[in-house]
mmCIF file of C-alpha atoms in Angstrom:
data_model
loop_
_atom_site.group_PDB
_atom_site.id
_atom_site.type_symbol
_atom_site.label_atom_id
_atom_site.label_comp_id
_atom_site.label_asym_id
_atom_site.label_seq_id
_atom_site.Cartn_x
_atom_site.Cartn_y
_atom_site.Cartn_z
ATOM 1 C CA MET A 322 264.027 95.576 155.242
ATOM 2 C CA SER A 323 261.437 95.677 152.407
ATOM 3 C CA ASN A 324 257.907 96.827 153.106
ATOM 4 C CA LEU A 325 256.675 93.318 152.580
ATOM 5 C CA ARG A 326 259.012 91.856 155.216
ATOM 6 C CA LYS A 327 258.143 94.708 157.583
ATOM 7 C CA GLU A 328 254.457 94.006 157.280
ATOM 8 C CA PHE A 329 254.918 90.355 157.680
ATOM 9 C CA SER A 330 257.336 90.834 160.639
ATOM 10 C CA ASN A 331 254.479 92.727 162.413
ATOM 11 C CA ILE A 332 251.939 89.988 161.631
ATOM 12 C CA TYR A 333 254.421 87.354 163.023
ATOM 13 C CA ASP A 334 255.116 89.436 166.242
ATOM 14 C CA LYS A 335 251.402 89.852 166.829
ATOM 15 C CA HIS A 336 250.272 86.295 166.193
ATOM 16 C CA VAL A 337 253.071 83.891 166.827
ATOM 17 C CA SER A 338 252.287 83.365 170.541
ATOM 18 C CA GLN A 339 248.551 82.811 169.849
ATOM 19 C CA ILE A 340 249.151 80.331 167.017
ATOM 20 C CA TYR A 341 251.838 78.471 169.105
ATOM 21 C CA ARG A 342 249.430 78.201 172.017
ATOM 22 C CA PHE A 343 246.573 77.173 169.796
ATOM 23 C CA ILE A 344 248.659 74.359 168.341
ATOM 24 C CA TYR A 345 250.275 73.446 171.658
ATOM 25 C CA LEU A 346 246.949 72.835 173.308
ATOM 26 C CA LYS A 347 246.042 70.514 170.476
ATOM 27 C CA VAL A 348 249.221 68.519 170.302
ATOM 28 C CA SER A 349 250.532 68.776 173.915
ATOM 29 C CA SER A 350 254.152 68.805 172.690
ATOM 30 C CA ASN A 351 256.579 71.720 172.567
ATOM 31 C CA ASP A 352 258.629 70.305 169.778
ATOM 32 C CA ILE A 353 255.634 69.490 167.528
ATOM 33 C CA ALA A 354 253.956 72.868 168.325
ATOM 34 C CA GLU A 355 257.220 74.616 167.339
ATOM 35 C CA ASP A 356 257.443 72.714 164.070
ATOM 36 C CA LEU A 357 253.845 73.269 163.113
ATOM 37 C CA THR A 358 253.865 76.894 164.108
ATOM 38 C CA SER A 359 256.889 77.699 161.986
ATOM 39 C CA GLU A 360 255.235 75.786 159.111
ATOM 40 C CA VAL A 361 252.118 77.972 159.627
ATOM 41 C CA PHE A 362 254.022 81.173 159.222
ATOM 42 C CA LEU A 363 256.137 79.776 156.437
ATOM 43 C CA ARG A 364 252.977 79.063 154.419
ATOM 44 C CA ALA A 365 251.427 82.288 155.357
ATOM 45 C CA PHE A 366 254.436 84.166 154.208
ATOM 46 C CA GLU A 367 254.308 82.400 150.839
ATOM 47 C CA ALA A 368 250.615 83.245 150.499
ATOM 48 C CA PHE A 369 251.274 86.805 151.757
ATOM 49 C CA ARG A 370 253.828 87.408 148.993
ATOM 50 C CA GLY A 371 251.667 85.755 146.314
ATOM 51 C CA LYS A 372 248.216 87.114 146.968
ATOM 52 C CA LYS A 373 248.631 89.538 149.716
ATOM 53 C CA ARG A 374 245.486 91.572 148.851
ATOM 54 C CA ASP A 375 243.239 88.435 148.966
ATOM 55 C CA ILE A 376 244.008 87.791 152.623
ATOM 56 C CA GLU A 377 241.100 89.773 154.292
ATOM 57 C CA ASN A 378 241.478 88.494 157.853
ATOM 58 C CA VAL A 379 245.113 87.571 158.634
ATOM 59 C CA SER A 380 244.266 86.179 162.075
ATOM 60 C CA ALA A 381 241.534 83.816 160.666
ATOM 61 C CA PHE A 382 243.839 82.902 157.855
ATOM 62 C CA LEU A 383 246.654 81.886 160.286
ATOM 63 C CA TYR A 384 244.275 79.791 162.432
ATOM 64 C CA GLN A 385 242.914 78.092 159.349
ATOM 65 C CA ILE A 386 246.453 76.991 158.346
ATOM 66 C CA ALA A 387 247.114 75.945 161.888
ATOM 67 C CA ARG A 388 244.000 73.799 162.041
ATOM 68 C CA ASN A 389 244.771 72.107 158.734
ATOM 69 C CA LEU A 390 248.364 71.368 159.707
ATOM 70 C CA VAL A 391 247.336 69.809 163.053
ATOM 71 C CA VAL A 392 244.718 67.625 161.169
ATOM 72 C CA ASP A 393 247.514 66.615 158.701
ATOM 73 C CA HIS A 394 249.898 65.978 161.593
ATOM 74 C CA TYR A 395 247.545 63.532 163.287
ATOM 75 C CA ARG A 396 246.581 61.926 159.953
ATOM 76 C CA ASP A 397 250.235 61.421 159.141
ATOM 77 C CA LYS A 398 251.238 60.076 162.489
ATOM 78 C CA ALA A 399 248.018 58.032 162.771
ATOM 79 C CA GLN A 400 247.756 59.312 166.370
ATOM 80 C CA ALA A 401 244.592 59.740 168.305
ATOM 81 C CA GLN A 402 243.797 63.344 168.885
ATOM 82 C CA PHE A 403 245.506 64.883 171.877
ATOM 83 C CA VAL A 404 247.249 61.731 172.836
ATOM 84 C CA SER A 405 250.856 62.469 172.176
ATOM 85 C CA THR A 406 253.446 60.234 173.925
ATOM 86 C CA ASP A 407 254.193 62.927 176.342
ATOM 87 C CA TYR A 408 250.542 63.246 177.214
ATOM 88 C CA VAL A 409 250.030 59.556 177.724
ATOM 89 C CA ILE A 410 252.795 59.562 180.383
ATOM 90 C CA LEU A 411 251.334 62.685 181.918
ATOM 91 C CA LYS A 412 247.807 61.163 181.985
ATOM 92 C CA ASP A 413 248.908 57.981 183.595
ATOM 93 C CA GLN A 414 251.036 59.478 186.229
ATOM 94 C CA ARG A 415 249.489 62.984 186.708
ATOM 95 C CA PRO A 416 248.514 63.907 190.243
ATOM 96 C CA GLY A 417 245.026 64.852 191.115
ATOM 97 C CA VAL A 418 243.752 68.306 190.671
ATOM 98 C CA GLU A 419 243.886 69.133 194.360
ATOM 99 C CA GLU A 420 247.353 67.814 194.618
ATOM 100 C CA LYS A 421 248.521 69.978 191.724
ATOM 101 C CA ALA A 422 246.694 72.988 193.120
ATOM 102 C CA ALA A 423 248.431 72.350 196.329
ATOM 103 C CA LEU A 424 251.681 72.364 194.579
ATOM 104 C CA GLY A 425 250.780 75.780 193.100
ATOM 105 C CA SER A 426 250.418 74.305 189.637
ATOM 106 C CA ASP A 427 247.264 75.986 188.532
ATOM 107 C CA LEU A 428 248.414 76.088 184.928
ATOM 108 C CA GLU A 429 248.983 72.392 184.803
ATOM 109 C CA VAL A 430 245.425 71.841 186.270
ATOM 110 C CA VAL A 431 243.909 73.929 183.597
ATOM 111 C CA LYS A 432 245.924 72.211 180.859
ATOM 112 C CA SER A 433 244.937 68.913 182.174
ATOM 113 C CA ALA A 434 241.244 69.801 182.375
ATOM 114 C CA MET A 435 241.424 71.259 178.817
ATOM 115 C CA ALA A 436 243.097 68.095 177.600
ATOM 116 C CA GLY A 437 240.014 66.120 178.716
ATOM 117 C CA LEU A 438 237.693 68.180 176.450
ATOM 118 C CA LYS A 439 236.613 67.336 172.904
ATOM 119 C CA ASP A 440 238.790 69.087 170.389
ATOM 120 C CA GLU A 441 235.804 71.219 169.128
ATOM 121 C CA TYR A 442 235.123 72.535 172.688
ATOM 122 C CA ARG A 443 238.761 73.171 173.502
ATOM 123 C CA GLU A 444 239.320 74.925 170.222
ATOM 124 C CA ILE A 445 236.376 77.256 170.622
ATOM 125 C CA LEU A 446 237.349 78.123 174.205
ATOM 126 C CA VAL A 447 240.942 78.885 173.296
ATOM 127 C CA LEU A 448 239.843 81.055 170.359
ATOM 128 C CA HIS A 449 237.170 82.932 172.243
ATOM 129 C CA TYR A 450 238.474 83.303 175.793
ATOM 130 C CA LEU A 451 242.201 82.955 175.379
ATOM 131 C CA ASP A 452 242.848 84.695 172.101
ATOM 132 C CA ASP A 453 239.934 87.088 172.651
ATOM 133 C CA LEU A 454 238.379 86.607 169.202
ATOM 134 C CA SER A 455 234.757 87.620 168.753
ATOM 135 C CA VAL A 456 232.029 85.085 168.055
ATOM 136 C CA LYS A 457 231.969 86.350 164.499
ATOM 137 C CA GLU A 458 235.655 85.734 164.045
ATOM 138 C CA VAL A 459 235.565 82.273 165.698
ATOM 139 C CA ALA A 460 232.522 81.383 163.474
ATOM 140 C CA LYS A 461 234.650 82.210 160.418
ATOM 141 C CA ILE A 462 237.570 80.139 161.627
ATOM 142 C CA VAL A 463 235.606 77.054 162.524
ATOM 143 C CA ASP A 464 233.278 77.452 159.637
ATOM 144 C CA LYS A 465 230.016 77.496 161.729
ATOM 145 C CA SER A 466 227.244 79.891 162.190
ATOM 146 C CA GLU A 467 227.607 82.491 164.928
ATOM 147 C CA ASP A 468 224.534 80.906 166.764
ATOM 148 C CA ALA A 469 226.250 77.462 166.538
ATOM 149 C CA VAL A 470 229.408 78.988 168.017
ATOM 150 C CA ARG A 471 227.545 80.527 170.944
ATOM 151 C CA VAL A 472 225.846 77.188 171.713
ATOM 152 C CA THR A 473 229.238 75.359 171.464
ATOM 153 C CA ILE A 474 230.816 77.992 173.812
ATOM 154 C CA HIS A 475 228.069 77.372 176.365
ATOM 155 C CA ARG A 476 228.409 73.518 176.099
ATOM 156 C CA ALA A 477 232.214 73.811 176.212
ATOM 157 C CA LEU A 478 232.101 75.734 179.464
ATOM 158 C CA GLN A 479 229.786 73.181 181.026
ATOM 159 C CA ALA A 480 232.090 70.382 179.835
ATOM 160 C CA LEU A 481 235.111 72.188 181.320
ATOM 161 C CA LYS A 482 233.251 72.628 184.556
ATOM 162 C CA GLU A 483 232.560 68.943 184.615
ATOM 163 C CA GLN A 484 236.285 68.234 183.998
ATOM 164 C CA PHE A 485 237.247 70.240 187.062
ATOM 165 C CA SER A 486 234.569 68.549 189.159
ATOM 166 C CA VAL A 487 235.643 65.115 188.051
ATOM 167 C CA LYS A 488 239.209 65.831 188.759
ATOM 168 C CA LYS A 489 238.344 67.315 192.150
ATOM 169 C CA GLU A 490 236.574 64.021 193.073
ATOM 170 C CA VAL A 491 239.645 61.955 192.052
ATOM 171 C CA MET B 728 232.742 77.236 190.120
ATOM 172 C CA ASN B 729 230.846 79.793 188.062
ATOM 173 C CA ASP B 730 231.447 80.821 184.435
ATOM 174 C CA LYS B 731 233.530 83.866 185.424
ATOM 175 C CA GLU B 732 235.951 81.766 187.497
ATOM 176 C CA LEU B 733 236.074 79.205 184.730
ATOM 177 C CA ILE B 734 236.981 81.821 182.211
ATOM 178 C CA GLN B 735 239.700 83.222 184.579
ATOM 179 C CA LYS B 736 241.076 79.651 184.726
ATOM 180 C CA ILE B 737 241.170 79.355 180.921
ATOM 181 C CA ARG B 738 243.060 82.635 180.703
ATOM 182 C CA LEU B 739 245.803 81.133 182.855
ATOM 183 C CA LEU B 740 246.725 79.391 179.629
ATOM 184 C CA LYS B 741 248.129 82.700 178.396
ATOM 185 C CA GLN B 742 251.243 81.697 180.309
ATOM 186 C CA VAL B 743 251.783 79.103 177.595
ATOM 187 C CA ASN B 744 254.236 80.784 175.300
ATOM 188 C CA PRO B 745 256.867 79.784 172.822
ATOM 189 C CA ARG B 746 260.570 80.077 173.638
ATOM 190 C CA GLU B 747 261.874 83.520 172.873
ATOM 191 C CA ASP B 748 265.030 82.309 171.130
ATOM 192 C CA TRP B 749 262.796 80.057 168.889
ATOM 193 C CA VAL B 750 260.475 82.912 168.096
ATOM 194 C CA LEU B 751 263.422 85.096 166.916
ATOM 195 C CA LEU B 752 265.143 82.347 165.044
ATOM 196 C CA THR B 753 261.988 81.224 163.260
ATOM 197 C CA LYS B 754 261.181 84.737 162.300
ATOM 198 C CA SER B 755 264.538 85.461 160.689
ATOM 199 C CA ARG B 756 264.338 82.050 158.857
ATOM 200 C CA ILE B 757 260.985 82.754 157.447
ATOM 201 C CA LEU B 758 261.721 86.333 156.404
ATOM 202 C CA SER B 759 264.924 85.263 154.714
ATOM 203 C CA GLN B 760 262.882 83.249 152.333
ATOM 204 C CA GLU B 761 262.083 86.427 150.375
ATOM 205 C CA GLU B 762 265.628 86.910 149.295
ATOM 206 C CA PHE B 763 265.899 83.463 147.834
ATOM 207 C CA SER B 764 262.481 83.208 146.300
ATOM 208 C CA PRO B 765 263.108 85.056 143.018
ATOM 209 C CA SER B 766 265.827 82.647 142.069
ATOM 210 C CA THR B 767 263.719 79.731 143.223
ATOM 211 C CA SER B 768 260.742 80.845 141.131
ATOM 212 C CA LEU B 769 263.008 81.537 138.203
ATOM 213 C CA ARG B 770 264.418 78.018 138.444
ATOM 214 C CA VAL B 771 261.017 76.632 138.430
ATOM 215 C CA ASN B 772 260.071 78.647 135.373
ATOM 216 C CA TRP B 773 263.104 77.389 133.584
ATOM 217 C CA LEU B 774 262.254 73.826 134.546
ATOM 218 C CA ASP B 775 258.806 74.474 133.053
ATOM 219 C CA ILE B 776 260.358 75.773 129.837
ATOM 220 C CA LEU B 777 262.529 72.701 129.604
ATOM 221 C CA MET B 778 259.399 70.618 130.128
ATOM 222 C CA LEU B 779 260.863 68.776 133.063
ATOM 223 C CA ARG B 780 257.902 69.566 135.186
ATOM 224 C CA TRP B 781 255.301 69.143 132.502
ATOM 225 C CA LYS B 782 252.972 66.293 132.823
ATOM 226 C CA PRO B 783 253.602 63.256 130.466
ATOM 227 C CA VAL B 784 250.267 63.835 128.854
ATOM 228 C CA VAL B 785 251.503 67.207 127.497
ATOM 229 C CA VAL B 786 255.059 66.059 126.738
ATOM 230 C CA ALA B 787 254.204 62.750 124.879
ATOM 231 C CA PRO B 788 252.336 64.314 121.882
ATOM 232 C CA ILE B 789 254.999 66.960 121.431
ATOM 233 C CA LEU B 790 257.802 64.444 121.559
ATOM 234 C CA THR B 791 255.879 62.143 119.234
ATOM 235 C CA VAL B 792 255.494 64.865 116.668
ATOM 236 C CA LEU B 793 259.205 65.865 116.946
ATOM 237 C CA VAL B 794 260.280 62.235 116.484
ATOM 238 C CA VAL B 795 257.935 61.667 113.512
ATOM 239 C CA PHE B 796 259.126 64.924 111.757
ATOM 240 C CA GLY B 797 262.785 63.938 112.497
ATOM 241 C CA LEU B 798 262.409 60.464 111.076
ATOM 242 C CA THR B 799 260.573 61.797 108.026
ATOM 243 C CA PHE B 800 263.175 64.250 107.126
ATOM 244 C CA THR B 801 265.988 61.717 107.708
ATOM 245 C CA LEU B 802 264.193 59.181 105.435
ATOM 246 C CA ALA B 803 263.421 61.964 102.860
ATOM 247 C CA LYS B 804 266.962 63.131 102.724
ATOM 248 C CA SER B 805 268.159 59.812 101.207
ATOM 249 C CA SER B 806 264.954 59.172 99.172
ATOM 250 C CA LEU B 807 264.923 58.914 95.368
ATOM 251 C CA PRO B 808 262.353 60.032 92.771
ATOM 252 C CA GLY B 809 259.336 57.673 93.098
ATOM 253 C CA ASP B 810 259.941 56.804 96.738
ATOM 254 C CA PHE B 811 257.181 57.572 99.363
ATOM 255 C CA PHE B 812 259.188 60.293 101.083
ATOM 256 C CA TYR B 813 260.601 61.995 98.009
ATOM 257 C CA PRO B 814 257.956 64.739 97.978
ATOM 258 C CA VAL B 815 259.136 65.688 101.522
ATOM 259 C CA LYS B 816 262.719 66.140 100.081
ATOM 260 C CA ARG B 817 261.406 68.322 97.181
ATOM 261 C CA MET B 818 259.357 70.339 99.563
ATOM 262 C CA SER B 819 262.448 71.058 101.592
ATOM 263 C CA GLU B 820 264.433 72.006 98.349
ATOM 264 C CA ASN B 821 261.600 74.268 97.118
ATOM 265 C CA THR B 822 261.832 76.116 100.476
ATOM 266 C CA GLN B 823 265.573 76.515 99.964
ATOM 267 C CA VAL B 824 264.880 77.915 96.374
ATOM 268 C CA ASN B 825 262.199 80.292 97.663
ATOM 269 C CA LEU B 826 264.459 81.583 100.377
ATOM 270 C CA SER B 827 267.351 82.319 97.923
ATOM 271 C CA SER B 828 267.763 85.666 96.202
ATOM 272 C CA GLU B 829 266.863 86.247 92.542
ATOM 273 C CA LYS B 830 270.545 86.643 91.757
ATOM 274 C CA ASP B 831 271.376 83.201 93.286
ATOM 275 C CA LYS B 832 268.499 81.298 91.690
ATOM 276 C CA PRO B 833 270.392 80.236 88.525
ATOM 277 C CA LYS B 834 273.095 78.683 90.715
ATOM 278 C CA VAL B 835 270.516 77.028 92.974
ATOM 279 C CA HIS B 836 268.537 75.433 90.131
ATOM 280 C CA LEU B 837 271.813 74.254 88.519
ATOM 281 C CA GLU B 838 272.820 72.677 91.766
ATOM 282 C CA LEU B 839 269.412 70.954 91.885
ATOM 283 C CA ALA B 840 269.712 69.674 88.403
ATOM 284 C CA ASN B 841 273.050 68.182 89.403
ATOM 285 C CA LYS B 842 271.456 66.519 92.359
ATOM 286 C CA ARG B 843 268.827 64.979 90.097
ATOM 287 C CA LEU B 844 271.595 63.553 87.873
ATOM 288 C CA GLU B 845 273.344 62.131 91.006
ATOM 289 C CA GLU B 846 270.037 60.401 91.934
ATOM 290 C CA LEU B 847 269.697 59.158 88.325
ATOM 291 C CA ASN B 848 273.212 57.708 88.773
ATOM 292 C CA VAL B 849 272.241 55.858 91.938
ATOM 293 C CA ILE B 850 269.030 54.576 90.397
ATOM 294 C CA ALA B 851 270.870 53.395 87.302
ATOM 295 C CA GLU B 852 273.632 51.711 89.363
ATOM 296 C CA GLY B 853 271.036 50.006 91.519
ATOM 297 C CA ASN B 854 268.988 48.959 88.562
ATOM 298 C CA ARG B 855 265.879 50.424 90.099
ATOM 299 C CA VAL B 856 263.951 50.581 86.910
ATOM 300 C CA GLY B 857 260.704 51.724 88.642
ATOM 301 C CA ASN B 858 262.376 54.962 89.725
ATOM 302 C CA LEU B 859 263.960 55.731 86.427
ATOM 303 C CA ALA B 860 261.056 57.583 84.684
ATOM 304 C CA PRO B 861 260.160 59.878 87.640
ATOM 305 C CA ALA B 862 263.948 60.570 88.143
ATOM 306 C CA ILE B 863 264.360 61.677 84.452
ATOM 307 C CA LYS B 864 261.295 63.908 84.748
ATOM 308 C CA GLU B 865 262.676 65.495 87.876
ATOM 309 C CA PHE B 866 266.004 66.231 86.179
ATOM 310 C CA GLN B 867 264.227 67.763 83.179
ATOM 311 C CA ASP B 868 262.026 70.019 85.340
ATOM 312 C CA SER B 869 265.100 71.173 87.275
ATOM 313 C CA LEU B 870 267.054 71.819 84.173
ATOM 314 C CA ALA B 871 264.183 73.775 82.579
ATOM 315 C CA GLN B 872 263.953 75.955 85.723
ATOM 316 C CA ALA B 873 267.774 76.599 85.521
ATOM 317 C CA VAL B 874 267.475 77.574 81.859
ATOM 318 C CA LYS B 875 264.666 79.997 82.646
ATOM 319 C CA ASP B 876 266.736 81.576 85.324
ATOM 320 C CA ILE B 877 269.845 81.910 83.102
ATOM 321 C CA ASN B 878 267.679 83.443 80.343
ATOM 322 C CA GLY B 879 266.352 85.872 82.992
ATOM 323 C CA ILE B 880 269.754 87.195 83.919
ATOM 324 C CA GLN B 881 269.670 90.825 83.111
ATOM 325 C CA ALA B 882 272.303 92.460 80.835
ATOM 326 C CA ASN B 883 273.390 94.874 83.527
ATOM 327 C CA THR B 884 274.151 92.033 86.035
ATOM 328 C CA SER B 885 275.566 89.562 83.578
ATOM 329 C CA SER B 886 279.104 90.639 84.192
ATOM 330 C CA ASP B 887 278.947 89.633 87.818
ATOM 331 C CA PRO B 888 282.168 87.413 88.195
ATOM 332 C CA VAL B 889 280.809 85.391 91.199
ATOM 333 C CA LEU B 890 277.595 84.520 89.348
ATOM 334 C CA PHE B 891 279.680 83.560 86.245
ATOM 335 C CA GLN B 892 281.977 81.480 88.347
ATOM 336 C CA GLN B 893 279.061 79.568 89.865
ATOM 337 C CA ILE B 894 277.452 79.046 86.468
ATOM 338 C CA VAL B 895 280.690 77.764 84.984
ATOM 339 C CA LYS B 896 281.255 75.340 87.972
ATOM 340 C CA GLU B 897 277.759 73.889 87.918
ATOM 341 C CA THR B 898 277.477 73.548 84.144
ATOM 342 C CA LYS B 899 280.808 71.740 84.044
ATOM 343 C CA LYS B 900 279.710 69.422 86.804
ATOM 344 C CA LEU B 901 276.388 68.914 85.009
ATOM 345 C CA SER B 902 278.244 67.799 81.882
ATOM 346 C CA GLU B 903 280.298 65.379 83.811
ATOM 347 C CA ASN B 904 277.241 63.945 85.694
ATOM 348 C CA LYS B 905 275.324 63.626 82.459
ATOM 349 C CA GLU B 906 278.201 61.758 80.823
ATOM 350 C CA LYS B 907 278.275 59.326 83.865
ATOM 351 C CA VAL B 908 274.555 58.567 83.656
ATOM 352 C CA GLU B 909 274.617 58.115 79.877
ATOM 353 C CA LEU B 910 277.528 55.778 80.192
ATOM 354 C CA LEU B 911 275.120 53.579 82.388
ATOM 355 C CA GLY B 912 272.728 53.430 79.393
ATOM 356 C CA VAL B 913 270.204 55.989 80.634
ATOM 357 C CA VAL B 914 268.878 58.371 78.011
ATOM 358 C CA ILE B 915 268.006 61.652 79.642
ATOM 359 C CA GLY B 916 267.518 63.700 76.438
ATOM 360 C CA ASP B 917 269.524 66.682 75.235
ATOM 361 C CA THR B 918 270.487 69.746 77.077
ATOM 362 C CA LYS B 919 270.009 72.135 74.070
ATOM 363 C CA ASP B 920 267.994 74.603 75.956
ATOM 364 C CA LEU B 921 270.721 74.996 78.541
ATOM 365 C CA ASP B 922 273.328 75.350 75.707
ATOM 366 C CA ASN B 923 271.187 77.930 74.030
ATOM 367 C CA ALA B 924 270.748 79.941 77.276
ATOM 368 C CA LEU B 925 274.500 79.852 77.921
ATOM 369 C CA ALA B 926 275.231 80.859 74.292
ATOM 370 C CA LYS B 927 273.122 83.925 74.663
ATOM 371 C CA LEU B 928 274.859 84.813 77.782
ATOM 372 C CA VAL B 929 278.389 84.332 76.342
ATOM 373 C CA GLU B 930 277.585 86.194 73.110
ATOM 374 C CA ARG B 931 276.362 89.187 75.058
ATOM 375 C CA GLU B 932 279.600 89.230 76.974
ATOM 376 C CA ILE B 933 281.711 88.848 73.861
ATOM 377 C CA ASN B 934 279.834 91.782 72.188
ATOM 378 C CA ASP B 935 280.507 93.774 75.286
ATOM 379 C CA LEU B 936 284.229 92.970 75.290
ATOM 380 C CA GLU B 937 284.660 93.931 71.622
ATOM 381 C CA GLY B 938 283.914 97.505 72.512
ATOM 382 C CA ARG B 939 286.491 97.650 75.310
ATOM 383 C CA ILE B 940 290.265 98.329 75.254
ATOM 384 C CA LEU B 941 292.046 95.101 76.104
ATOM 385 C CA ASN B 942 295.775 94.460 76.822
ATOM 386 C CA GLU B 943 297.708 91.685 75.108
ATOM 387 C CA ASP B 944 296.904 88.995 77.506
ATOM 388 C CA GLN B 945 293.270 89.875 77.586
ATOM 389 C CA TRP B 946 293.190 89.824 73.815
ATOM 390 C CA ALA B 947 294.660 86.412 73.818
ATOM 391 C CA LEU B 948 292.050 85.203 76.220
ATOM 392 C CA PHE B 949 289.334 86.968 74.291
ATOM 393 C CA ALA B 950 290.390 85.044 71.125
ATOM 394 C CA LYS B 951 290.300 81.709 72.957
ATOM 395 C CA SER B 952 286.878 82.578 74.266
ATOM 396 C CA ARG B 953 285.538 83.279 70.795
ATOM 397 C CA GLU B 954 287.077 80.107 69.612
ATOM 398 C CA GLU B 955 285.380 78.039 72.365
ATOM 399 C CA PHE B 956 282.157 79.846 71.648
ATOM 400 C CA GLY B 957 282.461 78.896 67.988
ATOM 401 C CA LYS B 958 282.978 75.175 68.980
ATOM 402 C CA GLY B 959 279.823 75.327 71.123
ATOM 403 C CA ASN B 960 281.867 74.987 74.411
ATOM 404 C CA TYR B 961 279.956 77.760 76.207
ATOM 405 C CA SER B 962 281.179 77.026 79.707
ATOM 406 C CA SER B 963 284.818 77.171 78.557
ATOM 407 C CA ALA B 964 284.106 80.427 76.740
ATOM 408 C CA LEU B 965 282.453 81.887 79.818
ATOM 409 C CA GLU B 966 285.538 80.778 81.829
ATOM 410 C CA LYS B 967 287.860 82.751 79.539
ATOM 411 C CA ILE B 968 285.737 85.776 79.858
ATOM 412 C CA LEU B 969 286.040 85.489 83.657
ATOM 413 C CA LEU B 970 289.804 85.375 83.217
ATOM 414 C CA ILE B 971 289.762 88.457 81.092
ATOM 415 C CA ASN B 972 287.885 90.320 83.697
ATOM 416 C CA ASN B 973 290.422 89.261 86.324
ATOM 417 C CA HIS B 974 293.442 90.481 84.323
#
């Protein structure tokens, strides 16, 4: 295996789950998330071969591609954000939070609560708390100041708390 | 629920992972791109070279220039003295002359003089009176150039049989073409200068042969050559000299 492939192989191994998750939580579909994730790495590999030295922050670069692809995906499909066909069915028929918790489906509860957030909030929570990126790194990816990111994180947490409360009341 | 508990809930999402088989398959698919890329990029470059990928705004002017040049040279090729495109034809012929060696120039200019006579023939047959004067001038200019070249043939290269053969062939053809044109009633003037240039060349060769030991056949040819020279048939005399050299 050439050095280039080895290097990119390491990048892929390190980031593929994060990027997949990042996309999945935006599109709520395994198939679409897989397609878009593979496209992210395909584009990244092309860029990596072409101008490897210019990519200062690989992680930020991958998230940037992923964000653009998701935007393109929704634009192309003319779908409302986070409302995939799968999700619509889930939303209409999903059990209440307590019911899910009772079923031991904590993960589904969180997914459901996250799905109720604005994309901006969900994205920042995922990047910061799930993918463990620093405020500085998140700021670079979402193209905002670090102060603006801190404020958004705070608001996003409040919004998520409200989601859990609302669902608890249902 | 406090922030810490909330963050712990968010971290539950780490359980969302892609399928392992998909991860491996995608990785191998992406990394295999490298092996195919050089040929891909090479193909793209070739397409660029072939202009298939160029924008019309770039291709159109180039194609226009090529088409204009092509049409101009096609029209020029069949043009006659006095025609609009004739200077293009002459330009092309001048290039041919400039690219030929000094040794070949007498032949090339004699060929051009013959071409001018052929053009004159077409003009005379087509009764294109307007083209007649420039055509005669073109012939005289070409002939003058041929005479200059023949006079310029150096004594030490004058015995070149290939050169002689070419001169003989072209001067004979020139006599025939001149006769045809004159039969159509066109007066193109005499070719005394050419005759004089050929006479000098033949005379020099005869003087050279007189000092050489010749066999019987060669003597017979030499006698005929002198006879033709005496009659003013310089091409024929030169032809006999060629035959002597071949015996």
